[in-house]
PDB file of C-alpha atoms in Angstrom:
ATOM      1  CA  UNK A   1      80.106  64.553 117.971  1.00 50.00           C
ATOM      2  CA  UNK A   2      81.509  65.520 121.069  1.00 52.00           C
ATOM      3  CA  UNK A   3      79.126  66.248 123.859  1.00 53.00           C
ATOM      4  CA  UNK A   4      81.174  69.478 124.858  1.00 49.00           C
ATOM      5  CA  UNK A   5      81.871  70.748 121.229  1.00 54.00           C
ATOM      6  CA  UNK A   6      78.369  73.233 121.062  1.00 57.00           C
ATOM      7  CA  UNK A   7      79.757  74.520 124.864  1.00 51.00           C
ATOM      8  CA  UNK A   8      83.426  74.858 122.820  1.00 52.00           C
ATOM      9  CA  UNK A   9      81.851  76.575 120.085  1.00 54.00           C
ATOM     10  CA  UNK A  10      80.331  79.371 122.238  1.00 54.00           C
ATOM     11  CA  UNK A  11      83.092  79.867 124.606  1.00 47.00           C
ATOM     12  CA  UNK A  12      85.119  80.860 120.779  1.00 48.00           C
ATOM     13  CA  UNK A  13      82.259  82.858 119.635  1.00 48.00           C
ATOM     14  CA  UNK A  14      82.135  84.668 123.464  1.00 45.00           C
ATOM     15  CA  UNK A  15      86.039  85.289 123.229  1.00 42.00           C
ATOM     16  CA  UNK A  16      85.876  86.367 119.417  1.00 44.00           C
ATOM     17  CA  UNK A  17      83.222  88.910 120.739  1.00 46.00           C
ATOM     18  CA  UNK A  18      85.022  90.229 123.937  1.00 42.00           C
ATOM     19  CA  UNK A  19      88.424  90.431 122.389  1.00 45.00           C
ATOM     20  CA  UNK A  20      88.838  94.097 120.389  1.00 50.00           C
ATOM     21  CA  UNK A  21      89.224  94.328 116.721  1.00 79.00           C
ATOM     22  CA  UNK A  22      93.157  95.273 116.210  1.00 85.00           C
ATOM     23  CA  UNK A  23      95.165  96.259 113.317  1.00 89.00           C
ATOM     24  CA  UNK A  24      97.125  93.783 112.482  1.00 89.00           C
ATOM     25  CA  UNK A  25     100.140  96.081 111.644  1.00 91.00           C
ATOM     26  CA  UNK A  26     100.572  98.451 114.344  1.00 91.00           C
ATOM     27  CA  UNK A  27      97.844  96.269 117.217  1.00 88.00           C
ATOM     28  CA  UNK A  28      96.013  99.352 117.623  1.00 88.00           C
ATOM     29  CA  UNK A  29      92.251  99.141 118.410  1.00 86.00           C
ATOM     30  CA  UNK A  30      90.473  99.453 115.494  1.00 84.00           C
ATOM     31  CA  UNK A  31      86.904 101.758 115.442  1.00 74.00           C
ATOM     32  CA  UNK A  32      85.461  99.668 112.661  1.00 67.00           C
ATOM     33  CA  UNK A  33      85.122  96.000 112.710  1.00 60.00           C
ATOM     34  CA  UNK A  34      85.135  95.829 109.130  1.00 60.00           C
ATOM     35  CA  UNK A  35      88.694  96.918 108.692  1.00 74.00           C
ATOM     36  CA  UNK A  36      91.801  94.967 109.241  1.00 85.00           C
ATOM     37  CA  UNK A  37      94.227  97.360 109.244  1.00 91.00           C
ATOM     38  CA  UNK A  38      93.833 101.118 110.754  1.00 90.00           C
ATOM     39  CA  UNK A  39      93.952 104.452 108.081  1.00 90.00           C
ATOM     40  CA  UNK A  40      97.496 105.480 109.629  1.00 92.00           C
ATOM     41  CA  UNK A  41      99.220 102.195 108.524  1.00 92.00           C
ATOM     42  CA  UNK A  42      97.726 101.655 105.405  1.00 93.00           C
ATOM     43  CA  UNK A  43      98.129 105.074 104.598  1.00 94.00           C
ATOM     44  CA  UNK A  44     102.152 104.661 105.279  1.00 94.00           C
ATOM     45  CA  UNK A  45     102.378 101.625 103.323  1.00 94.00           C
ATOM     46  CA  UNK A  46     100.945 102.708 100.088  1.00 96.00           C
ATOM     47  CA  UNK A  47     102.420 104.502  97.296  1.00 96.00           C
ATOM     48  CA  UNK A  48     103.161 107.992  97.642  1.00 94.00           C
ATOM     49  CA  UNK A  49     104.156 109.171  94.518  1.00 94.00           C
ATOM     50  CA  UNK A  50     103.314 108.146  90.630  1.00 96.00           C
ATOM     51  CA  UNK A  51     104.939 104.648  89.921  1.00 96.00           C
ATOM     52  CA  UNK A  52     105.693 103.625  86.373  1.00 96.00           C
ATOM     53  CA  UNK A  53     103.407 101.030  85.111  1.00 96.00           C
ATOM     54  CA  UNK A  54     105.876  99.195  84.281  1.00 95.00           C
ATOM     55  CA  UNK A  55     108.722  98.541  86.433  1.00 92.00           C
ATOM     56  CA  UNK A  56     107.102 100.443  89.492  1.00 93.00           C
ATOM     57  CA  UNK A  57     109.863 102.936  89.549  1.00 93.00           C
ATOM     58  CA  UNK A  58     108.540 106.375  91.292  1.00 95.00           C
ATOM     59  CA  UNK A  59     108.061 109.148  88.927  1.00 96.00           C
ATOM     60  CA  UNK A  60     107.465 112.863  89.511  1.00 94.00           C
ATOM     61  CA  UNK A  61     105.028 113.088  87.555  1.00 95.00           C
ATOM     62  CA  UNK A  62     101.712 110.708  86.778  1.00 95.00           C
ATOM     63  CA  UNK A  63     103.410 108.543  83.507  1.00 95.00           C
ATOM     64  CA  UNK A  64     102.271 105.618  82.539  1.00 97.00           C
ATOM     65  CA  UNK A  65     105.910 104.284  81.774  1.00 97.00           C
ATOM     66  CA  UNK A  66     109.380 105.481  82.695  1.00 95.00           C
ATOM     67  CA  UNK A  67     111.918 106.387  80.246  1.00 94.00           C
ATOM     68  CA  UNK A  68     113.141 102.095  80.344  1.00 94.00           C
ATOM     69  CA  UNK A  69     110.075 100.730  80.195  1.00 94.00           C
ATOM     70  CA  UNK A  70     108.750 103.900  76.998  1.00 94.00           C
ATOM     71  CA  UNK A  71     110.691 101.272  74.810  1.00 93.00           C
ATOM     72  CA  UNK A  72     109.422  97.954  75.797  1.00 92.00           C
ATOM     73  CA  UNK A  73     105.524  98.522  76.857  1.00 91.00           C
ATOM     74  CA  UNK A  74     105.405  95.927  79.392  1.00 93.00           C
ATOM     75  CA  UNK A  75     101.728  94.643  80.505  1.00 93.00           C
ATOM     76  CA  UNK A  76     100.447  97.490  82.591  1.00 96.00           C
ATOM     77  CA  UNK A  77     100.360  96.847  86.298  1.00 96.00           C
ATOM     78  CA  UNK A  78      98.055  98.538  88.635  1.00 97.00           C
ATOM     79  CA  UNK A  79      98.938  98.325  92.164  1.00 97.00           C
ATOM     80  CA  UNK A  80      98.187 100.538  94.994  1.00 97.00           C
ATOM     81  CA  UNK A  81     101.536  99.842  97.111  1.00 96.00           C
ATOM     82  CA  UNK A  82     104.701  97.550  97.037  1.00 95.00           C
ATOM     83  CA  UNK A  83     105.088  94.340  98.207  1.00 93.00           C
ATOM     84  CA  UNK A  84     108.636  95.117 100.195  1.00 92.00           C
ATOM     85  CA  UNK A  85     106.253  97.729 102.378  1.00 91.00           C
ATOM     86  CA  UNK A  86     104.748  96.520 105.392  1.00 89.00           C
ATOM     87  CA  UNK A  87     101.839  94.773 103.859  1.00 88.00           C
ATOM     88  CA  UNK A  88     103.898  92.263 102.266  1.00 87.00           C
ATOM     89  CA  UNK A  89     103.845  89.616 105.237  1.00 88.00           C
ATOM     90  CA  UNK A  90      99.773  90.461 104.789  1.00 90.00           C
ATOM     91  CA  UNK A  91      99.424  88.998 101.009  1.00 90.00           C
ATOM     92  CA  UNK A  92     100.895  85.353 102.415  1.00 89.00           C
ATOM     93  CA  UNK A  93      98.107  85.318 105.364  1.00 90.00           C
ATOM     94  CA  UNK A  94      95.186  85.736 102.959  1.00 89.00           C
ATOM     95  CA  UNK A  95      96.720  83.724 100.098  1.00 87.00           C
ATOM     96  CA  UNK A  96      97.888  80.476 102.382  1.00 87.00           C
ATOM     97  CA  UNK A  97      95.437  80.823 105.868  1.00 86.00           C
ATOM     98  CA  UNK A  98      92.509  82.677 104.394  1.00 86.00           C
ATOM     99  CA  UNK A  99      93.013  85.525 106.634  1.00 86.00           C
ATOM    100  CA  UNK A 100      90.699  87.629 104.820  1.00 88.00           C
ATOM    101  CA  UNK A 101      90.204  90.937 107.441  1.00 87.00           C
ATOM    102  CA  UNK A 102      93.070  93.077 105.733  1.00 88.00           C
ATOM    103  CA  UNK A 103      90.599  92.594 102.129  1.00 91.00           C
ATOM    104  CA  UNK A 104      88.593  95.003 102.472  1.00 91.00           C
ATOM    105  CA  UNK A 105      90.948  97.908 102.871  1.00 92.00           C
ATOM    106  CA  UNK A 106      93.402  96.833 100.010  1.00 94.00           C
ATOM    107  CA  UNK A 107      91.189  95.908  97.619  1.00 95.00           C
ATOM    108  CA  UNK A 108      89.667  99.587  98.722  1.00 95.00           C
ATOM    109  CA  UNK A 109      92.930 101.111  98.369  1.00 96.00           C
ATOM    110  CA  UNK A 110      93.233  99.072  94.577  1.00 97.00           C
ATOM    111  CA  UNK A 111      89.972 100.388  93.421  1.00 98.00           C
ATOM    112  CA  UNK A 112      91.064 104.125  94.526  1.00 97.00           C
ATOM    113  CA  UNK A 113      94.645 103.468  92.766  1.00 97.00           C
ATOM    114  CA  UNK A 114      93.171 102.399  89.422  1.00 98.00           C
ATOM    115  CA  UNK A 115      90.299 104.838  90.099  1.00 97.00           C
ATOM    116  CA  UNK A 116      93.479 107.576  90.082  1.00 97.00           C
ATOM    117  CA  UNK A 117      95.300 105.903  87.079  1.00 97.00           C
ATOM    118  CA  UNK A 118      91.609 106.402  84.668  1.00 97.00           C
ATOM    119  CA  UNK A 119      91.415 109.687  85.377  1.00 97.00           C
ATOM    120  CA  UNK A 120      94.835 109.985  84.813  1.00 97.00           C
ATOM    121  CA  UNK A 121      94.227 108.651  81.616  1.00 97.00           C
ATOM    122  CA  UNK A 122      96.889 106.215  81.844  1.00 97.00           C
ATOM    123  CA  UNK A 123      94.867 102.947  81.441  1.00 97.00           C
ATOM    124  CA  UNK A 124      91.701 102.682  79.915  1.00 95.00           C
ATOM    125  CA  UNK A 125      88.688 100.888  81.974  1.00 96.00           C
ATOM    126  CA  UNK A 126      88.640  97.567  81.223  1.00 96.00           C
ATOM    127  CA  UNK A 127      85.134  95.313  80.069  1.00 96.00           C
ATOM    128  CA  UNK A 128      85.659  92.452  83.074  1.00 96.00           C
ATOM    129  CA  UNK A 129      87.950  90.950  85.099  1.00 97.00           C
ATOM    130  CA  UNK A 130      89.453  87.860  84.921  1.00 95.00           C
ATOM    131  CA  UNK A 131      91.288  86.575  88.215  1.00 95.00           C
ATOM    132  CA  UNK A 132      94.477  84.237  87.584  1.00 92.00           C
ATOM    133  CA  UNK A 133      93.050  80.843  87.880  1.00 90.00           C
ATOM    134  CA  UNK A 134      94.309  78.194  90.147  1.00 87.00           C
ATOM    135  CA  UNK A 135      94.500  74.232  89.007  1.00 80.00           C
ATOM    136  CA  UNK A 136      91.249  72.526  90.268  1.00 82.00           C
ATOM    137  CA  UNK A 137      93.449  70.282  92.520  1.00 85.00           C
ATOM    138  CA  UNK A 138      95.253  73.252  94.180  1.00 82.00           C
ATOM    139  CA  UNK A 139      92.060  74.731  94.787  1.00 85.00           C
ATOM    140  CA  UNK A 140      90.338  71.885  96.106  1.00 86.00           C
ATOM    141  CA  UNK A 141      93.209  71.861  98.365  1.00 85.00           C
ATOM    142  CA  UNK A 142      93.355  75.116  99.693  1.00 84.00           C
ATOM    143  CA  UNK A 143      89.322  75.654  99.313  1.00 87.00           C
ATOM    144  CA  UNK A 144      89.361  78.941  97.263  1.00 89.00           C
ATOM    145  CA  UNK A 145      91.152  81.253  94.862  1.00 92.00           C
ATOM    146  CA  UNK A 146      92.665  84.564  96.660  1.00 92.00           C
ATOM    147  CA  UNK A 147      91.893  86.114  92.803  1.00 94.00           C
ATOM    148  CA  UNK A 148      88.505  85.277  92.694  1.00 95.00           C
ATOM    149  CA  UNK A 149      87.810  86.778  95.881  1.00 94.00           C
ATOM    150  CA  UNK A 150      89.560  89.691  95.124  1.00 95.00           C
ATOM    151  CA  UNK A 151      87.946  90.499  92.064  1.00 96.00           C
ATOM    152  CA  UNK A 152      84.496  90.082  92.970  1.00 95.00           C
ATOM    153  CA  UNK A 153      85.085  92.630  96.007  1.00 95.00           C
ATOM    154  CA  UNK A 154      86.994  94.269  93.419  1.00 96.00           C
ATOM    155  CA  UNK A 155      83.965  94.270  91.206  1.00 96.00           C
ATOM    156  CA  UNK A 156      81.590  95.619  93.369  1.00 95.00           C
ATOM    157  CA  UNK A 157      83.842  98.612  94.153  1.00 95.00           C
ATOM    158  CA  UNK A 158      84.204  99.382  90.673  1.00 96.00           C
ATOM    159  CA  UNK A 159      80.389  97.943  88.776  1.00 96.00           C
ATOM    160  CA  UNK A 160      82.370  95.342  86.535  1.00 97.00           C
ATOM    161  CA  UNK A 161      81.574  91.918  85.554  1.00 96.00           C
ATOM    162  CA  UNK A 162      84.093  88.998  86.917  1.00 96.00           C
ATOM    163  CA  UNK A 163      85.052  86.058  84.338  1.00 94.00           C
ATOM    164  CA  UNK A 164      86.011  82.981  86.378  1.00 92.00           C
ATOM    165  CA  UNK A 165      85.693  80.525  83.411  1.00 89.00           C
ATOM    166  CA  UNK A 166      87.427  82.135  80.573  1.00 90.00           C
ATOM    167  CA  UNK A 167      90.813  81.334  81.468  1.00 89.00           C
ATOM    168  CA  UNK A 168      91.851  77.681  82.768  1.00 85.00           C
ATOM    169  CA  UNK A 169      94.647  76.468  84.729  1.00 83.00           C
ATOM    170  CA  UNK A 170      95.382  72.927  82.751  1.00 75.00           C
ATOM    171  CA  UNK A 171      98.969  72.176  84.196  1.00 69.00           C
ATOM    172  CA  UNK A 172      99.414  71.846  88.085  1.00 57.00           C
ATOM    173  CA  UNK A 173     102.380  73.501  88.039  1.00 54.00           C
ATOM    174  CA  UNK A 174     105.288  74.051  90.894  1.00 45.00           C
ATOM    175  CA  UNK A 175     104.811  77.332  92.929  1.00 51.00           C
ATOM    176  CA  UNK A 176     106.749  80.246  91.275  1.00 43.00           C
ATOM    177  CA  UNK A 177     108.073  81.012  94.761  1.00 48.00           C
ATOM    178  CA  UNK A 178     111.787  80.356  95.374  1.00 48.00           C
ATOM    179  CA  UNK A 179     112.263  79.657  91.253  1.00 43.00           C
ATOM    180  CA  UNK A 180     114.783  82.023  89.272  1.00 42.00           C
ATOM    181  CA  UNK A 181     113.250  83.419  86.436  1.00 44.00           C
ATOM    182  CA  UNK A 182     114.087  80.797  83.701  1.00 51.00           C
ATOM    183  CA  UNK A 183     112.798  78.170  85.838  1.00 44.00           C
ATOM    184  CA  UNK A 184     109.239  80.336  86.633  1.00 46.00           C
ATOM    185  CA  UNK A 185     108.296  80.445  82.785  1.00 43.00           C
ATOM    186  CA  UNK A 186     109.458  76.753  82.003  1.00 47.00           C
ATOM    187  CA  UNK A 187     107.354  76.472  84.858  1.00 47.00           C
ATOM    188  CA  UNK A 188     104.678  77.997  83.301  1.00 53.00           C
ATOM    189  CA  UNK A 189     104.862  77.269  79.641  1.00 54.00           C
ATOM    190  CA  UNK A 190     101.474  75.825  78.323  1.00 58.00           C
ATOM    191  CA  UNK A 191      99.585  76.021  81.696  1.00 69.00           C
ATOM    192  CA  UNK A 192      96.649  78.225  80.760  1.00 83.00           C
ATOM    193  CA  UNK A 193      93.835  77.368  78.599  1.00 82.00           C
ATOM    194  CA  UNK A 194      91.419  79.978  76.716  1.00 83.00           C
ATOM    195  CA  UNK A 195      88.436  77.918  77.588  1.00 82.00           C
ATOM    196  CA  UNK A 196      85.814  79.450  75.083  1.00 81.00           C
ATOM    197  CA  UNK A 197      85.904  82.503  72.324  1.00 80.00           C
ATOM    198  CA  UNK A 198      86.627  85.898  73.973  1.00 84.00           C
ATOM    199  CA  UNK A 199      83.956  88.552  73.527  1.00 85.00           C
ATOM    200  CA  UNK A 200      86.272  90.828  76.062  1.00 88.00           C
ATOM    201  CA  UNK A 201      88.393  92.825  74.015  1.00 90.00           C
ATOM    202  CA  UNK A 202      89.551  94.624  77.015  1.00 93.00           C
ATOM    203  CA  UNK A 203      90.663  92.831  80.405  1.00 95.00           C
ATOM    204  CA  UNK A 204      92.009  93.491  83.621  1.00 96.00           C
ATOM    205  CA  UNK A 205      93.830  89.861  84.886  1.00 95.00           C
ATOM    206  CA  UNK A 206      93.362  90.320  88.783  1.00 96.00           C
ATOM    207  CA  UNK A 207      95.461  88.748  90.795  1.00 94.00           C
ATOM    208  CA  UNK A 208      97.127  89.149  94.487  1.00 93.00           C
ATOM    209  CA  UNK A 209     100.949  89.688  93.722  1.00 92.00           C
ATOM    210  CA  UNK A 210     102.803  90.597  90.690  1.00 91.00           C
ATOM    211  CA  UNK A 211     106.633  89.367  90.959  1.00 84.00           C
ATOM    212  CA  UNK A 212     108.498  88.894  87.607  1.00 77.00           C
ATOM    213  CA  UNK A 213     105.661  88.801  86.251  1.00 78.00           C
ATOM    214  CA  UNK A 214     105.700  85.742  84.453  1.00 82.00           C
ATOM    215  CA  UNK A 215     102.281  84.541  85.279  1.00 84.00           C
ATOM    216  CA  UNK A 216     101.101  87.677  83.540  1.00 85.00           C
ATOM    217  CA  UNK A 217     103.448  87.181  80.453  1.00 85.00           C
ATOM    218  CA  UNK A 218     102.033  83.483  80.130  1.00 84.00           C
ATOM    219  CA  UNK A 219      97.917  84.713  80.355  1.00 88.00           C
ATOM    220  CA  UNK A 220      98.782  87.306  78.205  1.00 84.00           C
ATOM    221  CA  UNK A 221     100.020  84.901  75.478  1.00 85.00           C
ATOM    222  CA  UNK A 222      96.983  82.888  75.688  1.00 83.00           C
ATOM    223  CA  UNK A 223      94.714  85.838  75.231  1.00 86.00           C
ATOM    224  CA  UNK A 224      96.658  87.970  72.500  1.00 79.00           C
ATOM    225  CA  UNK A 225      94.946  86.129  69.769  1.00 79.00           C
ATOM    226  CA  UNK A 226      91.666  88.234  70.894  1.00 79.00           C
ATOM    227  CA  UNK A 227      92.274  90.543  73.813  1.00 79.00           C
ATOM    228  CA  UNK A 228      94.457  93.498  71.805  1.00 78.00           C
ATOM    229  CA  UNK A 229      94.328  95.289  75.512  1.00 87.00           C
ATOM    230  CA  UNK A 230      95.403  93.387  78.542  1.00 92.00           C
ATOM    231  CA  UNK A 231      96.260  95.314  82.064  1.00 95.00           C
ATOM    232  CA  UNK A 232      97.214  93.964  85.566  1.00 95.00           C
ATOM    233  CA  UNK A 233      95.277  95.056  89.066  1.00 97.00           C
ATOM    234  CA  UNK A 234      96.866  93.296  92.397  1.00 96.00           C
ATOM    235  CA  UNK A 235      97.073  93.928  95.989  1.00 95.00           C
ATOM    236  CA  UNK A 236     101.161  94.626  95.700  1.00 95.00           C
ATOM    237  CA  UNK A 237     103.942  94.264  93.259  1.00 94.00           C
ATOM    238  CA  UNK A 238     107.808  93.212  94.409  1.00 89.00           C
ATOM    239  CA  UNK A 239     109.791  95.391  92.601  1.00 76.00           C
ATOM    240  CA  UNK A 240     113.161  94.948  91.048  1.00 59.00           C
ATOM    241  CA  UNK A 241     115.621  95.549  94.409  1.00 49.00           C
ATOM    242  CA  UNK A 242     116.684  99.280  94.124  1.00 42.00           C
ATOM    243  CA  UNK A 243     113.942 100.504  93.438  1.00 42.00           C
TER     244      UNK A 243
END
């Protein structure tokens, strides 16, 4: 080892200390340290009104579908604010470089949205979570799953029991990112794997963005044969463009 790496170390840990705690939106001081984003930007960047369930089309009124998506019951997605806001750039930083101090206040502002949505009455609360699983050689790669951590904060929030061994990852498969939609769930045919017999009858699959939702689709086929009531809780969701 270097003879000047311990006088390194604490010249990083003296200019971590001195420098202030900023959102890392706006750059305003923050008051808390244990925030990564101040009230007035996360407040502008969530979801205002009801959003279908669905789709994530805003509604009037607190539905769990909208007329569209009455006929076709897609998976349930709980999400406390869209991907296109502001906190989009966020979910790449925490997913890719571990930049974990915006955490705390989404996963916060999840819990309050699904929170909202039981009393609602428009999902029901689910036995355990189950984060999306990464391939063992992605993960020894990038050194953790951004699901896992999210559902264990998510967890503690809420009292529920996190799953990380009931649902496998057996096909290291391409990132969805950049593929059209035919290519995502060739991409994902056959990749998960119902490790053991499920006891959980209802799940919520946790995960950090919902896109086409293909992912989803895929889990959900694995589980149907014993989960008759599967929902979806992530940071954000990228809706259709429109809307």
């Amino acid at each position: 080892m270097n003879k000047f790496s311990p006088f390194l170390a604490g010249c990083r840990a003296l200019l971590a200390a001195s420098l202030p705690n900023r959102c890392l939106l706006c750059h305003q001081r923050l008051l808390s340290a244990s925030s990564g984003i101040c009230d007035v930007c996360l407040q502008s960047c969530l979801y205002q009104t009801p959003v279908c369930l669905g789709c994530g089309l805003p509604l009037t009124t607190p539905c769990r579908y909208c007329g569209s998506c009455l006929s076709t019951q897609p998976i349930p997605v709980v999400a406390p604010a869209s991907y296109h806001s502001l906190l989009g750039p966020l979910i790449p930083q925490i997913k890719y470089h571990a930049q974990f101090a915006a955490l705390p206040p989404l996963v916060k502002a999840l819990a309050d949205r699904v929170t909202q949505a039981l009393s609602d009455e428009l999902i029901i609360l689910p036995q355990v979570l189950v984060p999306v699983p990464l391939h063992p050689h992605r993960l020894r790669q990038r050194g953790f799953n951004q699901a896992t951590v999210i559902a264990k904060l998510l967890g503690q929030y809420l009292q529920l029991p996190v799953d990380e061994q009931l649902v496998q990852r057996q096909t290291e498969t391409l990132p969805q990112a950049g593929l059209d939609g035919q290519a995502r769930r060739s991409n994902l045919q056959g990749a998960f794997l119902v490790t053991q017999a499920v006891s959980w009858q209802r799940i919520a699959l946790i995960d950090d963005v919902v896109t086409t939702g293909t992912t989803i689709n895929e889990l959900a086929r694995s589980l149907s044969p014993w989960t008759p009531d599967l929902q979806v809780w992530c940071l954000a969701r990228a809706e259709a463009p429109g809307m």
